Short mmCIF file of C-alpha atoms and ligand atoms in Angstrom, two decimals:
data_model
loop_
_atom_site.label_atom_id
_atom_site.label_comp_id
_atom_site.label_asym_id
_atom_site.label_seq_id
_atom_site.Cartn_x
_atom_site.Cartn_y
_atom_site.Cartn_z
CA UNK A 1 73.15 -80.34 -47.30
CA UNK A 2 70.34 -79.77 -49.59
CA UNK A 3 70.39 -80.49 -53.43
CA UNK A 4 70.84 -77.10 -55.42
CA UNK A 5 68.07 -77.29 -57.11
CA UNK A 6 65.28 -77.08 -54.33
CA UNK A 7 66.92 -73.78 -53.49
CA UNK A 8 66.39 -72.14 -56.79
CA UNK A 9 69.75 -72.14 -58.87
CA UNK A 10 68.81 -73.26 -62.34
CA UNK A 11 71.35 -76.62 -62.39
CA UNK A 12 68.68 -79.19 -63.81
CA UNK A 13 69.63 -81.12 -66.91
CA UNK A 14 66.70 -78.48 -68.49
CA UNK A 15 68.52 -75.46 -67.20
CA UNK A 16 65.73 -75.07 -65.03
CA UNK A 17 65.45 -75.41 -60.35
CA UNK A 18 62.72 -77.10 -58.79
CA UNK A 19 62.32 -74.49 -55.56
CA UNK A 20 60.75 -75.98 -52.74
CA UNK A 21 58.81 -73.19 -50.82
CA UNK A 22 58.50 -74.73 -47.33
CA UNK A 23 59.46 -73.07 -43.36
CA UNK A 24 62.08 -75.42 -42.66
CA UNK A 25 65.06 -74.90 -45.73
CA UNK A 26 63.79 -71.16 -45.22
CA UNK A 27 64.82 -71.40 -41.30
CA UNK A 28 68.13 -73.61 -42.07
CA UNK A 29 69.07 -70.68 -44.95
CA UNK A 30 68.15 -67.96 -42.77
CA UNK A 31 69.98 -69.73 -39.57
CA UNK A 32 72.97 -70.00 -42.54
CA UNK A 33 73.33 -73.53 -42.19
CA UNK A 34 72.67 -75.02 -45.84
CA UNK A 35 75.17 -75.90 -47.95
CA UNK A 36 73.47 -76.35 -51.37
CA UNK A 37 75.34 -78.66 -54.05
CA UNK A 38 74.74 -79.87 -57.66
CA UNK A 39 76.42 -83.11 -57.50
CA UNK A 40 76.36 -83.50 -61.17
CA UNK A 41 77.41 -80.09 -62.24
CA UNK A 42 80.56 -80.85 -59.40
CA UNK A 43 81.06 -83.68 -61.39
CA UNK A 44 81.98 -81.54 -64.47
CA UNK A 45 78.61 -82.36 -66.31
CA UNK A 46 77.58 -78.64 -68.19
CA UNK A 47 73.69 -77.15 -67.57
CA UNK A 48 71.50 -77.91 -69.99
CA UNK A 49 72.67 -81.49 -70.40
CA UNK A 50 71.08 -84.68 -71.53
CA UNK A 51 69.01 -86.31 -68.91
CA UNK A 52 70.40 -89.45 -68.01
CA UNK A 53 69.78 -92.87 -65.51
CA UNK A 54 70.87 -95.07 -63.78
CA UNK A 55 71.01 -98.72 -66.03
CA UNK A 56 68.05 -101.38 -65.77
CA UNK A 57 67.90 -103.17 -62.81
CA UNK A 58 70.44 -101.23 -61.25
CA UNK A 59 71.23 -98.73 -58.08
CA UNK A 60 73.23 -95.52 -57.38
CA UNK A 61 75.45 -97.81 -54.94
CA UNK A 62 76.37 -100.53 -57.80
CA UNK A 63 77.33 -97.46 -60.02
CA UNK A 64 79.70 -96.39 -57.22
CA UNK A 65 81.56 -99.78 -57.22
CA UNK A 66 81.52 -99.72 -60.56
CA UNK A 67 79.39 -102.45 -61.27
CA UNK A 68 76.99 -100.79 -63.40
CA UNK A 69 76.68 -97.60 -65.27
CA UNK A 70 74.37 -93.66 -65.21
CA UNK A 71 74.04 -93.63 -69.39
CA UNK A 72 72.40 -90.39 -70.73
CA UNK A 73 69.26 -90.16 -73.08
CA UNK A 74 71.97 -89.72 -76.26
CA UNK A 75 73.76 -92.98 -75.26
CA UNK A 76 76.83 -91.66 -73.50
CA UNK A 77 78.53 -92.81 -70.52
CA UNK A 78 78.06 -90.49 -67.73
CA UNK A 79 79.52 -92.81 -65.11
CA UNK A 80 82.60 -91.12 -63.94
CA UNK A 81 80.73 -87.45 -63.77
CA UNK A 82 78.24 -89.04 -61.29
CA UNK A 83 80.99 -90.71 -59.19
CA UNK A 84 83.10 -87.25 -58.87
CA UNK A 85 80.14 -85.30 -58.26
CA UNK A 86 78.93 -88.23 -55.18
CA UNK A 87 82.32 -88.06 -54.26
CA UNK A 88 82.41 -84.37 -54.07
CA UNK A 89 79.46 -84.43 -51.99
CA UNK A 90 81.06 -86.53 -49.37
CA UNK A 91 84.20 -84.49 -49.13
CA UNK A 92 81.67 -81.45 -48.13
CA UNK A 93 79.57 -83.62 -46.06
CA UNK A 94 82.91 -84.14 -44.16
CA UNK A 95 84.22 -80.85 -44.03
CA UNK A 96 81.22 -79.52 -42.31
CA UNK A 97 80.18 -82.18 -40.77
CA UNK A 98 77.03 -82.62 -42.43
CA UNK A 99 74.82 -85.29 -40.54
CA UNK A 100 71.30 -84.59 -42.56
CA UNK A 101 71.03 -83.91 -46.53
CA UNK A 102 67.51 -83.42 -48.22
CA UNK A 103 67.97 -84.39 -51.72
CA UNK A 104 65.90 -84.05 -55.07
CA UNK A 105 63.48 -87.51 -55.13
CA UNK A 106 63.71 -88.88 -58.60
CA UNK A 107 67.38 -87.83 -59.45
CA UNK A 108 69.75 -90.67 -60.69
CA UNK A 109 71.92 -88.60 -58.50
CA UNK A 110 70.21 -87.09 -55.73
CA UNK A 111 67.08 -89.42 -55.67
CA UNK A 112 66.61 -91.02 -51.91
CA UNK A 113 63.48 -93.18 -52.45
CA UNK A 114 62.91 -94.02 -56.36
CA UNK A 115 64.84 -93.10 -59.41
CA UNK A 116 63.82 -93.78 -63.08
CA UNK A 117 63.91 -97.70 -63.90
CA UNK A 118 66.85 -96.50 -66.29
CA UNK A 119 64.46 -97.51 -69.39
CA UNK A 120 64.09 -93.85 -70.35
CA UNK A 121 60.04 -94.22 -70.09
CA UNK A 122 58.96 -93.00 -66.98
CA UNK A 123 58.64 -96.17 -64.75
CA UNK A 124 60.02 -95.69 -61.31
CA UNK A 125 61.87 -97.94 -59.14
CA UNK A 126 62.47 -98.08 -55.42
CA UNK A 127 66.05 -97.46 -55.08
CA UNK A 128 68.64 -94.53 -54.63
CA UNK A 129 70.53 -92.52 -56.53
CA UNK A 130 74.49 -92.17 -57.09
CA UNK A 131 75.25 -89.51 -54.31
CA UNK A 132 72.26 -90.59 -52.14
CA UNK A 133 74.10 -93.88 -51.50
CA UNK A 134 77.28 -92.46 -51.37
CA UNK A 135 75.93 -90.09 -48.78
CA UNK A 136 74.33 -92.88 -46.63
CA UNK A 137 77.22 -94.79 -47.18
CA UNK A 138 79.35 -92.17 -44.52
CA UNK A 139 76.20 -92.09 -42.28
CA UNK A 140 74.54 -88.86 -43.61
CA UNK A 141 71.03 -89.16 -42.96
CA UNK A 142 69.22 -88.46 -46.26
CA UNK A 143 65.71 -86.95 -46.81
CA UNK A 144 63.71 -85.98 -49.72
CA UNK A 145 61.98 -83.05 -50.32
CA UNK A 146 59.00 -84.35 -49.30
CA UNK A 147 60.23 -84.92 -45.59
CA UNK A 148 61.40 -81.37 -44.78
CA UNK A 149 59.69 -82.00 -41.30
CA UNK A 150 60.77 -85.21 -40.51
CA UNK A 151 64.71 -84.38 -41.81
CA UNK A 152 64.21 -81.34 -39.60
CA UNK A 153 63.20 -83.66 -36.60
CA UNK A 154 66.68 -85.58 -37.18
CA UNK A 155 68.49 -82.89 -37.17
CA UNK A 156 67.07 -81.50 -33.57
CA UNK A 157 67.58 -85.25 -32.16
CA UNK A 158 71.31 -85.56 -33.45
CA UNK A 159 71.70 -82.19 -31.85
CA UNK A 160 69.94 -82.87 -28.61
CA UNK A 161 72.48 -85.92 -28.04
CA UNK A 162 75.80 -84.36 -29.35
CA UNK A 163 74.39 -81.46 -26.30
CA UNK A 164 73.96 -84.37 -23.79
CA UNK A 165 76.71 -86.17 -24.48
CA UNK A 166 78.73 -82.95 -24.44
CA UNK A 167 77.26 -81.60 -20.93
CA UNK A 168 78.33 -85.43 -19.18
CA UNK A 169 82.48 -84.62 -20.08
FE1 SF4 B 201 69.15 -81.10 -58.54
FE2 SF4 B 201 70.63 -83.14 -57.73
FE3 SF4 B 201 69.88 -82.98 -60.28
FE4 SF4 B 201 71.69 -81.28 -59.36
S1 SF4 B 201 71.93 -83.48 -59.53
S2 SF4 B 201 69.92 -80.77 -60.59
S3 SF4 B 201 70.99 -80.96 -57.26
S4 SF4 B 201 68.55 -83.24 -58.52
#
């Protein structure tokens, strides 16, 4: 699985992508094994929207147990459109079993190593974002886009074993 946006499509809260130009998404889309998701536009949210994150002190897993909230810059509660869209992602990650996703770092959604502090002022905090969690939660390895290489060496050792373990039945 690989966040939407690193493949081109224009779902950003700008209206805008953030393509990643790199061998390994290129080999995985020509191989046509990417499944590319928005998990905030799945969660009904409209392109251009507000940008939004994640509260103070807070991470993507506490807004999926409802303990805390994704607010967006105008002061609405954007909660439940993160949750279906992190939800959403799981259902896919489960339907093709999906053992790798490289994700948008930064994202309140799709962010796998710091998100925004949820202060609105550009700090950064080490922590994940809504679908990131919810993603690791069900044991999908998640990358950023930073780690193409390294996701792409997962991918080859979760292979290799699912082969050996295959070959001893
Ligand atoms: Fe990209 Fe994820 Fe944000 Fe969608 S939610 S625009 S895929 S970073």
């Amino acid at each position: 699985m690989v966040s939407a946006c690193l493949m081109g499509l224009p779902v950003r809260y700008d209206g805008g992508s953030k393509r990643c130009v790199h061998p390994v998404p290129e080999r995985w889309q020509s191989e046509g094994r990417l499944r590319l998701l928005c998990p905030e536009m799945e969660g009904g949210l409209p392109t251009p929207r507000a940008p939004a994150e994640i509260d103070v002190g807070a991470s993507g897993a506490d807004v999926l147990m409802h303990r805390s909230h994704v607010v967006d810059h105008d002061g609405r509660d954007v909660s439940v459109a993160f949750v279906l869209g992190a939800e959403r992602a799981v259902h896919v990650a489960r339907e093709f079993d999906i053992r790798v996703a490289v994700l948008k770092e930064g994202s309140p959604s799709c962010g796998s190593s710091w998100i925004a502090d949820g202060s609105f002022s550009g700090v950064r905090v080490e922590r994940d974002g809504v679908t990131a969690a919810a993603l690791r939660a069900v044991g999908v390895q998640v990358f950023s886009e930073n780690q193409w290489d390294e996701a792409a060496a997962c991918l080859a050792a979760i292979e290799r074993a699912t082969q050996s373990r295959s070959t001893l039945r």
